């Protein structure tokens, strides 16, 4: 079974922030209480997405994203454009 980009983004977030994938959903705020991602965490997530999915995120892109769903949507739209 091949994983989707959304699944891969969730896995990256889970691995980088040491949170079970069942512990967050698309509405979860990345820097909110559940995930509590700090600046370095966000950079590491962006680097992992670039490395695993080939989607480069700029600092501006990252700052515009509030939720896990925003991040997944951005990655999906970038992959569709390629």
Backbone as a printed PyTorch tensor [residue, N CA C, xyz], in Angstrom:
tensor([[[  0.8390,  -1.1850,   0.0000],
         [  0.0000,   0.0000,   0.0000],
         [  0.8810,   1.2440,   0.0000]],

        [[  0.6020,   2.1220,  -0.9290],
         [  1.3980,   3.3390,  -1.0390],
         [  0.7720,   4.4430,  -0.1940]],

        [[  1.5890,   5.1570,   0.5620],
         [  1.0460,   6.2150,   1.4050],
         [  0.8630,   7.4920,   0.5940]],

        [[ -0.1220,   8.2560,   0.9880],
         [ -0.3860,   9.5180,   0.3120],
         [  0.5220,  10.5980,   0.8840]],

        [[  0.5800,  11.7200,   0.1900],
         [  1.3750,  12.8510,   0.6820],
         [  0.8620,  13.2950,   2.0450]],

        [[ -0.4600,  13.2790,   2.2220],
         [ -1.0360,  13.6730,   3.5110],
         [ -0.5620,  12.7490,   4.6220]],

        [[ -0.5360,  11.4440,   4.3310],
         [ -0.0450,  10.4700,   5.3170],
         [  1.4200,  10.7350,   5.6510]],

        [[  2.2050,  11.0510,   4.6210],
         [  3.6310,  11.3130,   4.8380],
         [  3.8370,  12.5720,   5.6750]],

        [[  3.0400,  13.6030,   5.4270],
         [  3.1420,  14.8350,   6.2230],
         [  2.8050,  14.5240,   7.6800]],

        [[  1.7370,  13.7580,   7.9130],
         [  1.3740,  13.3870,   9.2830],
         [  2.4940,  12.5970,   9.9510]],

        [[  3.0970,  11.6920,   9.2120],
         [  4.1860,  10.8870,   9.7490],
         [  5.3910,  11.7580,  10.1110]],

        [[  5.7060,  12.7170,   9.2450],
         [  6.8240,  13.6300,   9.5100],
         [  6.5540,  14.4300,  10.7750]],

        [[  5.3460,  14.9780,  10.9020],
         [  4.9940,  15.7570,  12.0930],
         [  5.0940,  14.8690,  13.3360]],

        [[  4.5390,  13.6770,  13.2400],
         [  4.5630,  12.7440,  14.3630],
         [  5.9930,  12.4260,  14.7880]],

        [[  6.8410,  12.1150,  13.8180],
         [  8.2270,  11.7670,  14.1230],
         [  9.0190,  12.9350,  14.6820]],

        [[  8.8690,  14.1030,  14.0980],
         [  9.6620,  15.2590,  14.5290],
         [  9.2290,  15.7980,  15.8900]],

        [[  7.9200,  15.6900,  16.1770],
         [  7.4080,  16.2730,  17.4240],
         [  7.1290,  15.2170,  18.4950]],

        [[  7.4020,  13.9520,  18.1560],
         [  7.2100,  12.8480,  19.1060],
         [  5.7840,  12.8260,  19.6550]],

        [[  4.8330,  12.8940,  18.7150],
         [  3.4140,  12.8590,  19.0510],
         [  2.7680,  11.7720,  18.1900]],

        [[  1.9210,  10.9570,  18.7990],
         [  1.2010,   9.9370,  18.0360],
         [  0.3300,  10.6080,  16.9780]],

        [[  0.2390,   9.9910,  15.8000],
         [ -0.5970,  10.5580,  14.7320],
         [ -2.0530,  10.6710,  15.1660]],

        [[ -2.4970,   9.8120,  16.0520],
         [ -3.8700,   9.8830,  16.5530],
         [ -4.0670,  11.0660,  17.5070]],

        [[ -2.9710,  11.7220,  17.8900],
         [ -3.0340,  12.8340,  18.8320],
         [ -3.2870,  14.1880,  18.1910]],

        [[ -3.4260,  14.2200,  16.8620],
         [ -3.7160,  15.4780,  16.1790],
         [ -4.5070,  15.2130,  14.9110]],

        [[ -5.1380,  16.2660,  14.3980],
         [ -5.8960,  16.1470,  13.1560],
         [ -5.6780,  17.4090,  12.3190]],

        [[ -6.4330,  17.5380,  11.2440],
         [ -6.2380,  18.6650,  10.3220],
         [ -6.4910,  20.0240,  10.9750]],

        [[ -7.3000,  20.0570,  12.0240],
         [ -7.6280,  21.3240,  12.6860],
         [ -6.6170,  21.7120,  13.7720]],

        [[ -5.6920,  20.8250,  14.0720],
         [ -4.7130,  21.0790,  15.1320],
         [ -3.7510,  22.1780,  14.7120]],

        [[ -3.6080,  23.1810,  15.5730],
         [ -2.6880,  24.2870,  15.3230],
         [ -1.2630,  23.7890,  15.5450]],

        [[ -0.4110,  24.0490,  14.5620],
         [  0.9650,  23.5300,  14.6030],
         [  1.7260,  24.0300,  15.8240]],

        [[  1.5790,  25.3020,  16.1440],
         [  2.2900,  25.8530,  17.2940],
         [  1.4230,  25.8750,  18.5480]],

        [[  0.2600,  25.2350,  18.4880],
         [ -0.6610,  25.2200,  19.6170],
         [ -0.2490,  24.2360,  20.6960]],

        [[ -1.1290,  24.0950,  21.6560],
         [ -0.8440,  23.2990,  22.8440],
         [ -0.5940,  21.8180,  22.5370]],

        [[ -1.3490,  21.2290,  21.6230],
         [ -1.2040,  19.7930,  21.3500],
         [  0.1580,  19.4480,  20.7590]],

        [[  0.5870,  20.2250,  19.7610],
         [  1.8560,  19.9110,  19.0900],
         [  3.0190,  20.7100,  19.6520]],

        [[  2.7480,  21.9410,  20.0560],
         [  3.7590,  22.7960,  20.6890],
         [  5.0540,  22.8850,  19.8800]],

        [[  4.9180,  23.0330,  18.5530],
         [  6.0960,  23.1280,  17.6910],
         [  6.7720,  24.4870,  17.8580]],

        [[  8.0720,  24.4600,  18.0220],
         [  8.8560,  25.6850,  18.1210],
         [  9.5120,  25.9500,  16.7690]],

        [[ 10.1870,  27.0600,  16.6500],
         [ 10.7960,  27.4710,  15.3810],
         [ 11.6740,  26.3840,  14.7750]],

        [[ 12.5400,  25.7940,  15.5740],
         [ 13.4390,  24.7500,  15.0820],
         [ 12.6560,  23.5210,  14.6180]],

        [[ 11.6040,  23.1700,  15.3640],
         [ 10.7610,  22.0430,  14.9700],
         [ 10.1530,  22.2850,  13.5910]],

        [[  9.6640,  23.4890,  13.3640],
         [  9.0220,  23.8300,  12.0980],
         [ 10.0250,  23.7630,  10.9550]],

        [[ 11.2330,  24.2410,  11.1890],
         [ 12.2820,  24.1680,  10.1720],
         [ 12.6050,  22.7020,   9.8660]],

        [[ 12.7060,  21.8710,  10.8950],
         [ 12.9970,  20.4500,  10.6910],
         [ 11.8690,  19.7540,   9.9310]],

        [[ 10.6280,  20.1120,  10.2210],
         [  9.4860,  19.5480,   9.4930],
         [  9.5700,  19.9620,   8.0240]],

        [[  9.8660,  21.2350,   7.7850],
         [  9.9830,  21.7300,   6.4060],
         [ 11.1050,  21.0090,   5.6560]],

        [[ 12.2400,  20.8090,   6.3170],
         [ 13.3650,  20.1110,   5.6820],
         [ 13.0020,  18.6670,   5.3710]],

        [[ 12.2780,  18.0200,   6.2780],
         [ 11.8800,  16.6300,   6.0620],
         [ 10.8910,  16.5310,   4.9010]],

        [[  9.9710,  17.4790,   4.8030],
         [  9.0120,  17.4840,   3.6980],
         [  9.7520,  17.6820,   2.3820]],

        [[ 10.7340,  18.5650,   2.3760],
         [ 11.5300,  18.7800,   1.1680],
         [ 12.2900,  17.5080,   0.8040]],

        [[ 12.9100,  16.8820,   1.7880],
         [ 13.7040,  15.6870,   1.5360],
         [ 12.8800,  14.4810,   1.1180]],

        [[ 11.7220,  14.2950,   1.7410],
         [ 10.9230,  13.0980,   1.4740],
         [  9.9320,  13.2720,   0.3330]],

        [[  9.4180,  14.4890,   0.1700],
         [  8.3740,  14.7120,  -0.8270],
         [  8.8030,  15.6380,  -1.9550]],

        [[  9.9530,  16.3050,  -1.7700],
         [ 10.4320,  17.2130,  -2.8060],
         [  9.6740,  18.5220,  -2.8740]],

        [[  9.0190,  18.8930,  -1.7720],
         [  8.2750,  20.1580,  -1.7210],
         [  9.0420,  21.1150,  -0.8260]],

        [[  9.5280,  22.2070,  -1.4330],
         [ 10.2940,  23.2020,  -0.6900],
         [  9.3530,  24.2260,  -0.0820]],

        [[  9.5280,  24.4860,   1.1950],
         [  8.7230,  25.4820,   1.8940],
         [  9.6180,  26.6450,   2.3000]],

        [[  9.2100,  27.8550,   1.9510],
         [  9.9450,  29.0440,   2.3790],
         [  9.4990,  29.4280,   3.7900]],

        [[ 10.2410,  30.3210,   4.4130],
         [  9.8620,  30.8170,   5.7330],
         [  8.4860,  31.4770,   5.6560]],

        [[  8.2320,  32.2400,   4.5920],
         [  6.9290,  32.8840,   4.4290],
         [  5.8080,  31.8580,   4.3170]],

        [[  6.0530,  30.7750,   3.5650],
         [  5.0470,  29.7150,   3.4350],
         [  4.7000,  29.1530,   4.8110]],

        [[  5.7210,  28.8670,   5.5630],
         [  5.5280,  28.2530,   6.8770],
         [  4.7780,  29.1930,   7.8130]],

        [[  5.1300,  30.4840,   7.7990],
         [  4.4880,  31.4460,   8.6830],
         [  3.0050,  31.6170,   8.3600]],

        [[  2.6090,  31.3920,   7.1030],
         [  1.2040,  31.5210,   6.7090],
         [  0.3660,  30.3370,   7.1620]],

        [[  0.9890,  29.2160,   7.4390],
         [  0.2570,  28.0060,   7.8090],
         [  0.0000,  27.9820,   9.3070]],

        [[ -1.2670,  27.7430,   9.6500],
         [ -1.6390,  27.6860,  11.0550],
         [ -1.8680,  26.2560,  11.5420]],

        [[ -2.4900,  25.4450,  10.6940],
         [ -2.9080,  24.1080,  11.1280],
         [ -2.2060,  23.0050,  10.3240]],

        [[ -2.3300,  21.7970,  10.8340],
         [ -1.8110,  20.6260,  10.1290],
         [ -2.4850,  20.5320,   8.7550]],

        [[ -3.7710,  20.8130,   8.7040],
         [ -4.5030,  20.7800,   7.4420],
         [ -3.9650,  21.7760,   6.4270]],

        [[ -3.5910,  22.9790,   6.9070],
         [ -2.9930,  23.9860,   6.0120],
         [ -1.7120,  23.4390,   5.3860]],

        [[ -0.9000,  22.8080,   6.1990],
         [  0.3680,  22.2520,   5.7250],
         [  0.1190,  21.1360,   4.7130]],

        [[ -0.8070,  20.2430,   5.0210],
         [ -1.1200,  19.1510,   4.1120],
         [ -1.6780,  19.6740,   2.7870]],

        [[ -2.5300,  20.6840,   2.8500],
         [ -3.1010,  21.2700,   1.6230],
         [ -2.0300,  21.9110,   0.7690]],

        [[ -1.1140,  22.6140,   1.4190],
         [ -0.0290,  23.2620,   0.6810],
         [  0.8230,  22.2240,  -0.0520]],

        [[  1.1990,  21.1790,   0.6600],
         [  2.0220,  20.1250,   0.0700],
         [  1.2830,  19.4700,  -1.0900]],

        [[  0.0110,  19.1730,  -0.9100],
         [ -0.7790,  18.5430,  -1.9730],
         [ -0.8620,  19.4340,  -3.1990]],

        [[ -1.0740,  20.7350,  -2.9970],
         [ -1.1870,  21.6330,  -4.1500],
         [  0.1590,  21.7770,  -4.8590]],

        [[  1.2510,  21.7640,  -4.1260],
         [  2.5760,  21.8380,  -4.7360],
         [  2.8650,  20.5710,  -5.5410]],

        [[  2.4810,  19.4330,  -5.0280],
         [  2.7120,  18.1760,  -5.7330],
         [  1.8550,  18.0840,  -6.9900]],

        [[  0.6460,  18.6050,  -6.9340],
         [ -0.2330,  18.6010,  -8.1060],
         [  0.3090,  19.5180,  -9.2000]],

        [[  0.9920,  20.5870,  -8.7690],
         [  1.5390,  21.5410,  -9.7310],
         [  2.7690,  21.0370, -10.4410]],

        [[  3.4060,  20.0110,  -9.9000],
         [  4.6360,  19.4720, -10.4830],
         [  4.3690,  18.3920, -11.4920]]])
